[in-house]
């Protein structure tokens, strides 16, 4: 074989030079298969008691817990940037946490007051209310505990009451994140019976028992008090077929959309779910993922801004309709409408 053939005869390509469409930005834009827009982003926010109060989350550089008045300002900023919805998570004061987590269904709790304030001031933005007991319990578990066992049905009863006070306060979407069996059907029935047929359910249908939740647990104040672990109800990260069964069950029970959590380590689950069900799917770029990008960027190990963008695009490429991300406001402003 002559050297000249190696250097010049490319006939074996049959005219297929795939690089041609990548030579210019305008051409790359024409053939781009997925879009990333502000409307694809949901901003998770942490709420605390007080007035004009904000506290940093130590393990999440750049993220702060906000009092309700500042939360309203954040909602206005999100609306102006084109973000369609916020996901709220309360840091309940210690003296209101209990073994039975009754504060979860107090109609005047921190979450309900935040929902009401934002809905009154910024009615155009959607509000997603987390429904689980870890933000109200004394032991950091998502469910009620007796003799070391997580009680499924008793937890669901408490969650129904929590979902109803949140709907009355202005929640547009109820998002059960607990992974108890049967909670979607029970919450749907209760919402409908109380006249909240228009309130959606976004089910955390495939929520894995993950180490990536650590900074979030610090942010809501549940990590330091967590007794035991959550492996008896959150999913085993070795399994993917099981995720499809969980998703199918929640859809049968009435979920309007489903959540997969964490995000980047579970892109395969997003893709399988999209292919199997073709329903609205949301991914949560969780606190540990956020922290890794921020800290690696600060250390000079990666280009922080490029990593944020690439990670968000990965969710869309995998099939997610939207992404819960702490980068939402920054990225919405960069992406523009």
mmCIF file of C-alpha atoms in Angstrom, residues 33-36 40 247 257-260 263-264 266-284 310-324:
data_model
loop_
_atom_site.group_PDB
_atom_site.id
_atom_site.type_symbol
_atom_site.label_atom_id
_atom_site.label_comp_id
_atom_site.label_asym_id
_atom_site.label_seq_id
_atom_site.Cartn_x
_atom_site.Cartn_y
_atom_site.Cartn_z
ATOM 1 C CA UNK A 33 -30.805 17.772 18.036
ATOM 2 C CA UNK A 34 -31.828 19.143 21.438
ATOM 3 C CA UNK A 35 -32.567 22.567 22.903
ATOM 4 C CA UNK A 36 -31.789 24.025 26.312
ATOM 5 C CA UNK A 40 -36.482 23.812 30.781
ATOM 6 C CA UNK A 247 -42.580 4.720 37.303
ATOM 7 C CA UNK A 257 -45.156 13.725 35.543
ATOM 8 C CA UNK A 258 -42.301 11.813 37.089
ATOM 9 C CA UNK A 259 -38.974 12.688 38.638
ATOM 10 C CA UNK A 260 -35.699 10.813 38.482
ATOM 11 C CA UNK A 263 -29.457 13.254 37.805
ATOM 12 C CA UNK A 264 -26.181 12.669 35.980
ATOM 13 C CA UNK A 266 -28.853 8.101 36.336
ATOM 14 C CA UNK A 267 -29.048 9.333 32.748
ATOM 15 C CA UNK A 268 -29.678 5.736 31.691
ATOM 16 C CA UNK A 269 -32.862 5.696 33.784
ATOM 17 C CA UNK A 270 -34.071 8.928 32.158
ATOM 18 C CA UNK A 271 -33.503 7.451 28.704
ATOM 19 C CA UNK A 272 -35.186 4.144 29.527
ATOM 20 C CA UNK A 273 -38.162 5.908 31.085
ATOM 21 C CA UNK A 274 -38.587 8.210 28.102
ATOM 22 C CA UNK A 275 -38.437 5.325 25.662
ATOM 23 C CA UNK A 276 -40.842 3.197 27.707
ATOM 24 C CA UNK A 277 -43.475 5.768 28.682
ATOM 25 C CA UNK A 278 -42.951 9.031 26.750
ATOM 26 C CA UNK A 279 -44.444 11.109 29.555
ATOM 27 C CA UNK A 280 -43.157 14.367 31.063
ATOM 28 C CA UNK A 281 -39.922 13.460 32.842
ATOM 29 C CA UNK A 282 -37.930 15.701 35.148
ATOM 30 C CA UNK A 283 -34.427 15.181 36.457
ATOM 31 C CA UNK A 284 -32.975 16.639 39.636
ATOM 32 C CA UNK A 310 -22.573 20.481 29.446
ATOM 33 C CA UNK A 311 -24.222 18.782 32.409
ATOM 34 C CA UNK A 312 -27.574 20.458 31.778
ATOM 35 C CA UNK A 313 -27.487 19.575 28.107
ATOM 36 C CA UNK A 314 -26.853 15.951 29.054
ATOM 37 C CA UNK A 315 -30.235 15.819 30.794
ATOM 38 C CA UNK A 316 -32.033 17.118 27.706
ATOM 39 C CA UNK A 317 -30.142 14.728 25.450
ATOM 40 C CA UNK A 318 -31.138 11.817 27.690
ATOM 41 C CA UNK A 319 -34.809 12.754 27.331
ATOM 42 C CA UNK A 320 -35.665 14.976 30.300
ATOM 43 C CA UNK A 321 -38.354 17.576 29.693
ATOM 44 C CA UNK A 322 -36.998 19.739 32.492
ATOM 45 C CA UNK A 323 -34.273 19.950 35.114
ATOM 46 C CA UNK A 324 -34.332 20.965 38.745
#
